[in-house]
Structure formats: structure tokens, C-alpha cells
Tab-separated table of C-alpha atoms in Angstrom:
chain	number	residue	atom	x	y	z
A	245	MET	CA	7.933	8.381	13.015
A	246	ARG	CA	5.940	11.425	13.395
A	247	PHE	CA	6.781	15.225	11.888
A	248	ARG	CA	5.399	18.493	12.581
A	249	HIS	CA	3.871	19.759	9.323
A	250	PRO	CA	4.503	23.688	8.968
A	251	ASP	CA	0.925	24.691	9.624
A	252	GLY	CA	1.330	22.890	13.086
A	253	SER	CA	-0.308	19.347	12.308
A	254	THR	CA	1.406	15.987	12.509
A	255	VAL	CA	2.207	14.026	9.955
A	256	HIS	CA	2.823	9.900	10.730
A	257	LEU	CA	5.665	7.977	8.654
A	258	ALA	CA	4.763	4.063	9.360
A	259	TYR	CA	6.202	0.907	7.196
A	260	CYS	CA	3.859	-1.589	6.016
A	261	THR	CA	3.804	-5.171	8.260
A	262	ASN	CA	2.658	-6.899	5.203
A	263	VAL	CA	6.691	-7.632	3.992
A	264	HIS	CA	6.719	-9.998	6.978
A	265	PRO	CA	3.382	-11.921	6.170
A	266	ALA	CA	1.728	-13.557	9.336
A	267	GLU	CA	-1.895	-15.644	9.102
A	268	THR	CA	-2.087	-15.922	13.358
A	269	LEU	CA	-1.827	-13.270	16.188
A	270	ASP	CA	1.168	-15.464	17.209
A	271	GLY	CA	2.885	-15.001	14.407
A	272	VAL	CA	2.270	-11.010	14.004
A	273	LEU	CA	3.343	-10.579	17.718
A	274	ALA	CA	6.761	-12.479	16.822
A	275	GLN	CA	6.858	-9.701	13.744
A	276	LEU	CA	7.053	-6.853	16.486
A	277	ARG	CA	9.751	-8.643	17.860
A	278	ASP	CA	11.896	-10.253	14.975
A	279	HIS	CA	11.259	-7.281	12.527
A	280	CYS	CA	9.356	-4.242	13.746
A	281	GLU	CA	11.407	-3.497	16.835
A	282	PRO	CA	14.661	-3.891	15.581
A	283	VAL	CA	13.900	-2.025	12.242
A	284	ARG	CA	13.429	0.736	15.358
A	285	ARG	CA	16.364	0.077	16.968
A	286	ARG	CA	18.706	0.932	13.505
A	287	LEU	CA	16.738	4.499	13.486
A	288	GLY	CA	17.603	5.132	16.674
A	289	ARG	CA	13.917	6.258	17.896
A	290	ASP	CA	12.136	5.963	21.033
A	291	ARG	CA	9.089	5.459	18.431
A	292	LEU	CA	8.411	3.802	15.049
A	293	GLY	CA	4.906	3.814	13.152
A	294	ILE	CA	4.019	0.467	11.499
A	295	GLY	CA	1.171	0.513	9.170
A	296	LEU	CA	-0.266	-3.480	10.764
A	297	TRP	CA	-1.090	-6.085	8.321
A	298	LEU	CA	-3.927	-8.134	10.029
A	299	ALA	CA	-4.834	-10.910	8.242
A	300	ARG	CA	-8.560	-12.917	8.848
A	301	ALA	CA	-7.177	-15.294	11.321
A	302	ALA	CA	-5.525	-12.738	13.082
A	303	ALA	CA	-8.007	-10.149	13.027
A	304	HIS	CA	-10.807	-12.812	14.205
A	305	ALA	CA	-8.679	-13.455	17.515
A	306	LEU	CA	-8.520	-10.171	18.110
A	307	THR	CA	-12.020	-9.414	17.993
A	308	THR	CA	-13.156	-12.390	19.463
A	309	ASP	CA	-10.758	-12.181	22.738
A	310	PRO	CA	-10.655	-8.763	24.766
A	311	ALA	CA	-7.616	-9.515	26.189
A	312	SER	CA	-5.686	-10.574	23.006
A	313	LEU	CA	-6.225	-7.252	21.706
A	314	ARG	CA	-5.158	-5.793	25.026
A	315	ALA	CA	-1.943	-7.764	24.758
A	316	LEU	CA	-1.311	-6.435	21.350
A	317	ARG	CA	-1.895	-2.779	22.130
A	318	ALA	CA	0.487	-3.590	25.335
A	319	GLU	CA	3.215	-5.275	23.375
A	320	LEU	CA	3.100	-2.208	20.703
A	321	ASP	CA	3.827	0.162	23.744
A	322	ARG	CA	6.593	-2.336	24.991
A	323	ARG	CA	8.409	-2.378	22.162
A	324	GLY	CA	8.339	1.470	20.805
A	325	LEU	CA	5.630	0.619	17.884
A	326	GLU	CA	2.554	2.659	17.886
A	327	VAL	CA	0.015	2.090	14.679
A	328	VAL	CA	-2.643	4.828	13.438
A	329	THR	CA	-2.753	2.830	9.800
A	330	LEU	CA	-3.731	-0.660	8.781
A	331	ASN	CA	-3.599	-2.410	5.359
A	332	GLY	CA	-6.973	-4.289	4.922
A	333	PHE	CA	-5.783	-4.812	0.994
A	334	PRO	CA	-4.887	-8.715	1.350
A	335	TYR	CA	-7.604	-10.796	3.494
A	336	GLU	CA	-5.238	-14.217	3.925
A	337	GLY	CA	-2.871	-16.067	2.204
A	338	PHE	CA	-0.061	-13.259	1.567
A	339	GLY	CA	2.429	-15.177	2.647
A	340	ALA	CA	1.634	-18.257	0.077
A	341	ASP	CA	4.091	-19.133	-2.687
A	342	GLU	CA	1.810	-17.936	-5.506
A	343	VAL	CA	-0.428	-14.983	-4.448
A	344	LYS	CA	-1.420	-13.518	-7.951
A	345	HIS	CA	-5.279	-12.849	-8.170
A	346	ARG	CA	-5.537	-14.364	-5.278
A	347	VAL	CA	-5.202	-11.127	-3.370
A	348	TYR	CA	-8.452	-9.556	-4.660
A	349	GLN	CA	-10.886	-12.037	-3.060
A	350	PRO	CA	-12.988	-11.381	-1.341
A	351	ASP	CA	-13.485	-8.502	-3.067
A	352	TRP	CA	-16.009	-5.738	-2.013
A	353	THR	CA	-19.033	-7.460	-3.773
A	354	ARG	CA	-18.911	-10.413	-0.920
A	355	PRO	CA	-19.707	-9.666	2.974
A	356	GLU	CA	-17.087	-11.160	3.839
A	357	ARG	CA	-15.191	-8.064	2.956
A	358	LEU	CA	-17.220	-5.557	4.592
A	359	ALA	CA	-16.908	-7.696	7.667
A	360	HIS	CA	-13.365	-7.808	7.828
A	361	THR	CA	-12.904	-4.239	7.349
A	362	THR	CA	-15.325	-3.379	9.882
A	363	ASP	CA	-13.579	-5.411	11.859
A	364	LEU	CA	-10.176	-3.930	11.049
A	365	ALA	CA	-11.706	-0.064	11.478
A	366	ARG	CA	-12.800	-1.201	15.109
A	367	LEU	CA	-9.377	-2.765	16.093
A	368	LEU	CA	-7.985	0.235	14.876
A	369	ALA	CA	-9.464	2.424	17.227
A	370	ALA	CA	-8.393	-0.067	19.710
A	371	LEU	CA	-5.199	0.837	18.839
A	372	LEU	CA	-4.912	4.191	18.226
A	373	PRO	CA	-2.298	5.908	20.327
A	374	ASP	CA	-4.220	7.681	23.121
A	375	ASP	CA	-3.177	11.052	21.912
A	376	VAL	CA	-4.364	10.014	18.346
A	377	SER	CA	-7.869	10.379	17.159
A	378	GLU	CA	-7.440	9.599	13.374
A	379	GLY	CA	-7.096	5.830	12.039
A	380	SER	CA	-7.151	4.876	8.761
A	381	VAL	CA	-7.733	1.100	6.970
A	382	SER	CA	-6.262	0.936	2.846
A	383	THR	CA	-8.201	-1.518	1.094
A	384	LEU	CA	-8.708	-3.230	-2.126
A	385	PRO	CA	-9.699	-1.392	-5.513
A	386	LEU	CA	-13.110	-2.915	-5.429
A	387	ALA	CA	-12.331	-5.858	-7.417
A	388	TRP	CA	-10.486	-7.417	-9.967
A	389	ARG	CA	-11.719	-6.284	-13.243
A	390	THR	CA	-13.197	-9.319	-14.693
A	391	PRO	CA	-16.002	-10.092	-13.882
A	392	PHE	CA	-17.012	-7.115	-12.603
A	393	ASP	CA	-20.514	-5.650	-14.259
A	394	THR	CA	-23.264	-3.162	-13.224
A	395	ARG	CA	-25.265	-5.184	-10.491
A	396	ALA	CA	-21.553	-6.021	-9.061
A	397	ALA	CA	-20.923	-2.283	-8.969
A	398	ALA	CA	-24.145	-1.486	-6.970
A	399	THR	CA	-23.200	-4.679	-4.659
A	400	ALA	CA	-19.442	-2.844	-3.790
A	401	ARG	CA	-21.154	0.970	-3.398
A	402	THR	CA	-23.652	-0.455	-0.986
A	403	ALA	CA	-21.512	-2.267	0.854
A	404	LEU	CA	-19.052	0.747	1.067
A	405	THR	CA	-22.242	3.059	2.006
A	406	THR	CA	-23.071	0.508	4.978
A	407	LEU	CA	-19.456	0.743	6.007
A	408	ALA	CA	-19.651	4.275	6.331
A	409	THR	CA	-22.449	4.175	8.520
A	410	ARG	CA	-20.747	1.777	10.953
A	411	LEU	CA	-17.436	4.181	10.589
A	412	ASP	CA	-19.993	6.965	11.923
A	413	ALA	CA	-21.297	4.667	14.876
A	414	LEU	CA	-17.825	3.550	15.946
A	415	GLU	CA	-16.928	7.207	16.134
A	416	GLU	CA	-19.753	7.940	18.508
A	417	LEU	CA	-18.836	4.866	20.500
A	418	THR	CA	-15.401	5.799	21.177
A	419	GLY	CA	-14.562	9.211	19.698
A	420	ARG	CA	-12.101	7.462	17.227
A	421	SER	CA	-12.452	8.172	13.270
A	422	ILE	CA	-11.500	5.725	11.191
A	423	ARG	CA	-11.313	6.726	7.225
A	424	ILE	CA	-10.986	3.943	4.331
A	425	GLY	CA	-9.032	4.460	1.540
A	426	LEU	CA	-9.824	2.326	-2.008
A	427	GLU	CA	-6.256	1.852	-3.192
A	428	PRO	CA	-6.184	2.006	-7.001
A	429	GLU	CA	-3.829	-0.520	-8.619
A	430	PRO	CA	-3.392	-1.257	-12.675
A	431	GLY	CA	-5.943	-4.345	-13.870
A	432	CYS	CA	-8.608	-3.543	-10.963
A	433	THR	CA	-12.380	-2.138	-11.399
A	434	VAL	CA	-10.304	1.146	-9.759
A	435	GLU	CA	-7.169	1.425	-11.546
A	436	THR	CA	-6.681	4.741	-11.995
A	437	VAL	CA	-7.668	8.098	-9.725
A	438	ALA	CA	-10.126	8.886	-12.594
A	439	ASP	CA	-11.564	5.403	-11.714
A	440	ALA	CA	-11.804	6.256	-8.250
A	441	VAL	CA	-13.792	9.264	-8.837
A	442	ALA	CA	-16.286	7.526	-10.983
A	443	ALA	CA	-17.015	4.406	-8.581
A	444	LEU	CA	-17.293	6.670	-5.250
A	445	SER	CA	-20.200	8.473	-6.444
A	446	GLY	CA	-22.985	8.189	-4.469
A	447	VAL	CA	-20.383	7.060	-1.641
A	448	PRO	CA	-20.242	9.223	1.631
A	449	ARG	CA	-16.836	10.948	1.287
A	450	ALA	CA	-16.283	11.353	4.717
A	451	ARG	CA	-15.256	8.108	5.599
A	452	ILE	CA	-14.603	6.457	2.267
A	453	GLY	CA	-11.344	8.230	0.293
A	454	VAL	CA	-8.505	7.081	-1.750
A	455	CYS	CA	-5.038	5.543	-0.507
A	456	LEU	CA	-2.667	7.126	-3.128
A	457	ASP	CA	0.291	4.385	-3.717
A	458	THR	CA	2.892	5.824	-5.911
A	459	CYS	CA	4.206	2.542	-7.753
A	460	HIS	CA	0.670	2.315	-8.601
A	461	LEU	CA	-0.087	5.825	-9.935
A	462	ALA	CA	3.268	5.359	-11.697
A	463	THR	CA	2.425	2.489	-13.137
A	464	SER	CA	-0.644	3.765	-15.081
A	465	PHE	CA	1.658	7.121	-16.200
A	466	GLU	CA	-0.936	8.886	-14.200
A	467	ASP	CA	0.247	12.573	-13.747
A	468	PRO	CA	0.536	13.189	-9.614
A	469	ARG	CA	-0.472	16.801	-10.088
A	470	THR	CA	-3.666	15.703	-12.359
A	471	ALA	CA	-4.552	12.990	-10.016
A	472	LEU	CA	-4.517	14.918	-6.965
A	473	ASP	CA	-6.431	17.533	-8.324
A	474	ALA	CA	-9.080	15.558	-9.623
A	475	LEU	CA	-9.716	14.135	-6.134
A	476	THR	CA	-9.877	17.512	-4.578
A	477	THR	CA	-12.408	19.184	-7.267
A	478	ALA	CA	-14.449	15.810	-6.658
A	479	GLY	CA	-14.429	16.051	-2.890
A	480	ILE	CA	-12.276	12.657	-2.453
A	481	THR	CA	-10.024	12.452	0.475
A	482	VAL	CA	-6.584	10.930	0.872
A	483	PRO	CA	-6.866	9.124	3.950
A	484	LYS	CA	-3.263	7.922	3.041
A	485	ALA	CA	-0.824	6.937	0.939
A	486	GLN	CA	1.670	4.655	0.153
A	487	LEU	CA	5.263	5.674	-0.731
A	488	SER	CA	6.849	3.316	-3.321
A	489	ALA	CA	8.253	2.664	-6.288
A	490	ALA	CA	7.638	0.983	-9.447
A	491	LEU	CA	10.447	-0.580	-11.981
A	492	HIS	CA	10.920	1.229	-14.732
A	493	ALA	CA	12.414	0.410	-18.478
A	494	GLU	CA	13.218	3.242	-20.914
A	495	HIS	CA	14.639	1.075	-23.697
A	496	PRO	CA	12.215	-2.611	-23.490
A	497	HIS	CA	12.753	-3.109	-26.937
A	498	LEU	CA	16.831	-3.913	-26.116
A	499	PRO	CA	18.026	-7.587	-25.212
A	500	GLU	CA	20.102	-6.489	-22.151
A	501	VAL	CA	16.762	-4.474	-21.125
A	502	ARG	CA	14.712	-7.552	-21.544
A	503	ALA	CA	16.785	-10.057	-19.839
A	504	ALA	CA	16.797	-7.831	-17.082
A	505	LEU	CA	13.405	-7.623	-16.808
A	506	GLY	CA	13.234	-10.822	-17.096
A	507	ALA	CA	14.770	-11.599	-14.095
A	508	PHE	CA	11.763	-10.140	-11.924
A	509	ALA	CA	9.546	-11.857	-13.602
A	510	GLU	CA	9.049	-14.349	-10.308
A	511	PRO	CA	5.581	-16.274	-9.652
A	512	ARG	CA	4.353	-15.038	-6.506
A	513	PHE	CA	2.875	-11.815	-7.051
A	514	LEU	CA	1.075	-10.298	-10.145
A	515	HIS	CA	3.555	-7.899	-11.946
A	516	GLN	CA	0.657	-5.676	-14.339
A	517	THR	CA	3.514	-4.067	-17.153
A	518	ARG	CA	1.743	-0.561	-19.028
A	519	THR	CA	3.252	1.440	-21.587
A	520	ARG	CA	2.103	4.672	-23.037
A	521	THR	CA	1.779	5.251	-26.921
A	522	ALA	CA	0.213	7.766	-29.437
A	523	ALA	CA	-2.581	5.525	-29.628
A	524	GLY	CA	-3.088	5.541	-25.509
A	525	LEU	CA	-2.348	3.221	-22.744
A	526	ARG	CA	-1.488	-0.122	-23.481
A	527	GLY	CA	-0.644	-3.021	-21.125
A	528	THR	CA	-0.380	-7.036	-19.934
A	529	ASP	CA	-2.062	-8.056	-16.309
A	530	ASP	CA	1.601	-10.086	-16.047
A	531	LEU	CA	5.235	-9.568	-16.346
A	532	PRO	CA	5.792	-12.624	-18.289
A	533	GLU	CA	3.043	-11.574	-20.737
A	534	ALA	CA	4.704	-8.448	-21.701
A	535	LEU	CA	8.571	-10.042	-22.556
A	536	ALA	CA	6.760	-13.227	-23.877
A	537	THR	CA	4.683	-12.462	-26.047
A	538	PRO	CA	5.708	-10.159	-29.183
A	539	ASP	CA	3.469	-6.952	-29.994
A	540	THR	CA	0.885	-7.783	-32.819
A	541	GLY	CA	-1.655	-4.971	-32.387
A	542	PRO	CA	-4.303	-4.093	-30.518
A	543	GLY	CA	-6.684	-6.838	-29.647
A	544	PRO	CA	-6.872	-10.425	-27.650
A	545	GLY	CA	-3.390	-12.095	-27.674
A	546	ALA	CA	-1.764	-8.341	-28.422
A	547	GLY	CA	1.494	-8.131	-26.278
A	548	LEU	CA	3.146	-4.740	-25.301
A	549	PRO	CA	4.666	-2.438	-27.841
A	550	ASP	CA	8.099	-2.193	-26.571
A	551	ALA	CA	8.944	1.241	-28.461
A	552	THR	CA	8.148	3.628	-25.475
A	553	PRO	CA	9.035	3.002	-21.848
A	554	TRP	CA	7.439	0.138	-19.530
A	555	ARG	CA	6.915	0.299	-15.635
A	556	ALA	CA	5.737	-2.840	-14.009
A	557	HIS	CA	4.256	-2.769	-10.906
A	558	PHE	CA	6.802	-4.339	-9.165
A	559	HIS	CA	7.753	-2.570	-5.854
A	560	VAL	CA	11.476	-2.210	-5.437
A	561	PRO	CA	13.650	-0.995	-2.664
A	562	LEU	CA	13.126	3.202	-2.694
A	563	HIS	CA	16.717	3.524	-1.475
A	564	ALA	CA	18.087	0.752	-3.606
A	565	PRO	CA	16.933	1.149	-7.659
A	566	PRO	CA	17.844	-1.337	-9.562
A	567	ALA	CA	20.561	-1.690	-11.507
A	568	PRO	CA	21.383	-0.037	-15.031
A	569	PRO	CA	19.590	-0.861	-17.632
A	570	LEU	CA	16.877	-0.866	-15.596
A	571	GLY	CA	15.298	2.102	-13.098
A	572	SER	CA	12.720	3.065	-11.116
A	573	THR	CA	9.989	5.786	-10.219
A	574	LEU	CA	10.953	7.387	-7.195
A	575	PRO	CA	10.510	10.712	-9.041
A	576	VAL	CA	7.200	10.285	-9.216
A	577	LEU	CA	7.509	9.511	-5.692
A	578	GLN	CA	8.792	12.386	-4.909
A	579	GLU	CA	6.622	14.842	-6.652
A	580	THR	CA	3.604	13.008	-5.152
A	581	LEU	CA	4.659	13.422	-1.734
A	582	GLY	CA	5.695	17.265	-2.437
A	583	LEU	CA	2.240	17.732	-3.546
A	584	LEU	CA	0.327	15.552	-0.420
A	585	VAL	CA	2.610	17.303	2.253
A	586	GLY	CA	4.389	19.593	0.732
A	587	GLY	CA	1.480	22.824	0.164
A	588	PRO	CA	0.330	24.978	3.547
A	589	HIS	CA	-1.804	22.364	4.107
A	590	PRO	CA	-1.212	18.387	4.066
A	591	LEU	CA	-3.940	16.278	1.786
A	592	THR	CA	-2.666	13.253	4.345
A	593	ARG	CA	-1.779	12.973	7.117
A	594	HIS	CA	-1.105	9.167	7.133
A	595	LEU	CA	1.924	8.062	5.179
A	596	GLU	CA	3.238	4.344	4.724
A	597	VAL	CA	6.237	2.955	2.716
A	598	GLU	CA	5.277	-0.228	1.068
A	599	THR	CA	7.509	-2.225	-0.199
A	600	TYR	CA	6.022	-5.981	0.492
A	601	THR	CA	8.386	-7.594	-2.403
A	602	TRP	CA	11.646	-7.718	-0.788
A	603	GLN	CA	11.457	-11.812	-0.747
A	604	ALA	CA	10.630	-11.610	-4.662
A	605	LEU	CA	13.541	-9.605	-6.041
A	606	PRO	CA	16.083	-11.252	-8.120
A	607	PRO	CA	18.330	-13.685	-6.382
A	608	ASP	CA	20.892	-11.541	-5.618
A	609	ARG	CA	19.185	-9.117	-4.750
A	610	ARG	CA	17.197	-10.737	-1.877
A	611	PRO	CA	18.096	-10.060	2.074
A	612	ARG	CA	19.363	-12.857	2.899
A	613	THR	CA	18.816	-12.339	6.373
A	614	ARG	CA	16.662	-10.438	9.049
A	615	ALA	CA	19.425	-8.291	10.270
A	616	ARG	CA	19.823	-7.370	6.017
A	617	LEU	CA	15.878	-6.709	5.979
A	618	ALA	CA	16.135	-4.771	8.849
A	619	ASP	CA	18.847	-2.715	7.469
A	620	GLY	CA	17.185	-2.588	4.342
A	621	ILE	CA	13.447	-0.916	5.217
A	622	ALA	CA	15.348	1.179	8.064
A	623	ALA	CA	17.487	2.805	4.887
A	624	GLU	CA	13.896	3.173	2.926
A	625	LEU	CA	12.673	4.843	6.253
A	626	THR	CA	16.017	7.160	6.089
A	627	LEU	CA	15.158	8.586	2.505
A	628	ALA	CA	11.301	9.092	2.902
A	629	ARG	CA	12.573	11.097	6.488
A	630	ASP	CA	15.023	13.390	4.701
A	631	LEU	CA	12.263	13.447	1.541
A	632	LEU	CA	9.665	15.273	4.376
A	633	THR	CA	12.215	17.463	6.307
A	634	ASP	CA	13.243	18.385	2.729
A	635	LEU	CA	9.628	19.657	2.407
A	636	GLY	CA	9.820	21.674	5.662
A	637	LEU	CA	8.450	19.155	8.175
A	638	LYS	CA	10.592	18.908	11.307
A	639	GLU	CA	10.847	14.903	13.393
A	640	LEU	CA	9.877	14.943	16.219
A	641	PRO	CA	10.877	12.775	18.846
């Protein structure tokens, strides 16, 4: 979906296909047929943007077989789909029964991550619509926080600098500008925007910036204006933003609230949980830890204080927040979106709805059929569209 900003530039809205995990090229093609095109039809649009997730096997097939790449581009066109952004965070196995910490491997200390991201950039340059010259790829925030030392940081910085050089060469060759966004996430080396500013010191910022995920921003209790002001001051761009909402519990000490949170404590993904106290931000690496361990004060084995609100890294559907006594951080998304595109010039032109946890929701909230899932994704995109038009952007055909 495309929108005209009041300054005349085009802002793109897509949804991320990592909600339909597929490891192979055949699986990706099936996604387009079984999921993406039905979502487009529900929205009554001739054209729908998708934030394509290409697992390593699918990306390898496309980079080694030009005919397959041409066929994918033709299939996108045939089904009324377009790609201006890729989700390069998960490398493989995102559809496994248990993902957890595996999603952070290989990290930016490993040559495989540089090679994969380079491939994604080259593929995106070939997949961009004919009238679009800029693409974006989101990637993991360097690594999970442990083990990660100064040597690892230097290795990751070197890899990003090498990537920036390759992206410069790619633009000279193709005329397409591809930018990369590190995606701050709780528990990682780069958890907050302040961490991103420090991590990107010395890295070419014309190519490497930040992918701002509004669920992650909210989970870490970051103030959107402060975060964006820090990026602007540091000269760091936002190649893309992911529109997502975290799970919010206002009164986590209440038994009924803890019981409701327990329904979201599932085994597939990490759900880092945070609370803001007078002593600073406190957190656990997963929701079950927050619920199961009593608070014993700071230090190893300490639980999560429950006198202040909790937020958990669980991407809940934008249009359908959890029933009371829980809620979502949709207001953080709304505030962030206003700052990103509501001003005289957009701070990013690539927006991606990323609710990949539909099948991890409590059983009574999971879509049971493809049709129900398509309905839900279309409803999320409709909400995002309405937020954009309320900010003065005009939806384009």
C-alpha cells in the first residue's frame, strides 16, 4: 500500500510474511498464493506491499538461479504484490516448534550473517518495483547480549562496514539504494536506541541505520520522542519501522492478571518482560520466568517486581488487543508513527506491520483457518491505513 505524504514523497506500508514461515522457494511461492493475495483481495486493493522474509535456503536458491529470481518477480506482479523491504532478522528455522534464542544465530560476528544480508540486498535490488529506487532490509541487533565482548563488537562493526561498501557498489551497478536497519530488541546487545547509537559509532550511517520496532520500543519503556531525537542528533537514519504492539499488564500483582499473562507464556518464542521501577528498568528473558520466580531483589535469580506495570515482548494483533485485565501498547505505536511520518517530512518511508505471533496466541484467540488469518492481517493493515490517513497522508491507488 502506498501513501502520499504532504511533502510529496511516497510512504510504503506492507505486512511481514514471517507470519507464514517457509524455508524454501516453493514455500515462498505458496505464501504468495495462499496468504498474501487473499489479504490483498480483502483490502480491495490492486496492489499490496509485503515485507518478504526469505530464509537462507530460499535466498540461496534465488541468488544461484537467475531464472528463479525472474519467476518470483513475475509471480509478485501477477498476484498484485510488491516488495520494497525484506525482513533479514531470522536466518532459518523461524517456523520451528521452538525458536527462542535460535533466532539470533548466526549473529553479526559470523561470516554467514554478512553473506546472507549481502544476498538479501542484491535480491531486493532485483525485486523492487520499476518505479522505486530505495529498499530496506531489517536485521538483528548485532547479537544476543551474552557472550559478547569488545572483540565481538569490533568484529560486528567490521562486518557492517564491509556490508556498507558492498551496498555502495550495488547502487553503482543497479541504481538501487538498499539500506540496512539494526532492530533493537530486549535482551540483545542492542536493546535500546541509546545502545544503537553507541553500536553504530564508526559505521557508515548512509547505509546502516535503525529499524524501529514499536513493540520492542514499548517493551523497554523507551519514550518515542526521546528515542527519535537521539537518532536525529546522532545522524542515524530509520530505513524502516515495524508497526507492532506489546503485551501490557497494568497490575501484574493481581492473581487474575498473572493468570491472564500465563496464557501467553508459550514455548515457541522468547517473550522478554520488563518493568520500570524507581531503581531503573528490571526484566527477565522470558515471560514464564517473570511469572514463576518471586521477586527477591536485584542479583542472580531475582524475579520481576510486580508493583509497577509489566510489558512483554509478545506481538499482539494491532486491531484486537487482549481482553481485560490485559492490554496492548498500541498508544506507543500511535505516538511513534505520528513522530515518524506526521511531521513536515517523513523520518522513514518504509512501514511494516509485523505480527508474527498469531499461532502463538492463547488457543482461543488463534485463527483456525487461512481465511481467519487473512481476515486478521487485513484488519491490522486497515487500522494502520486509518492511522496514516488521520496523519494527513493520502492513500494512493
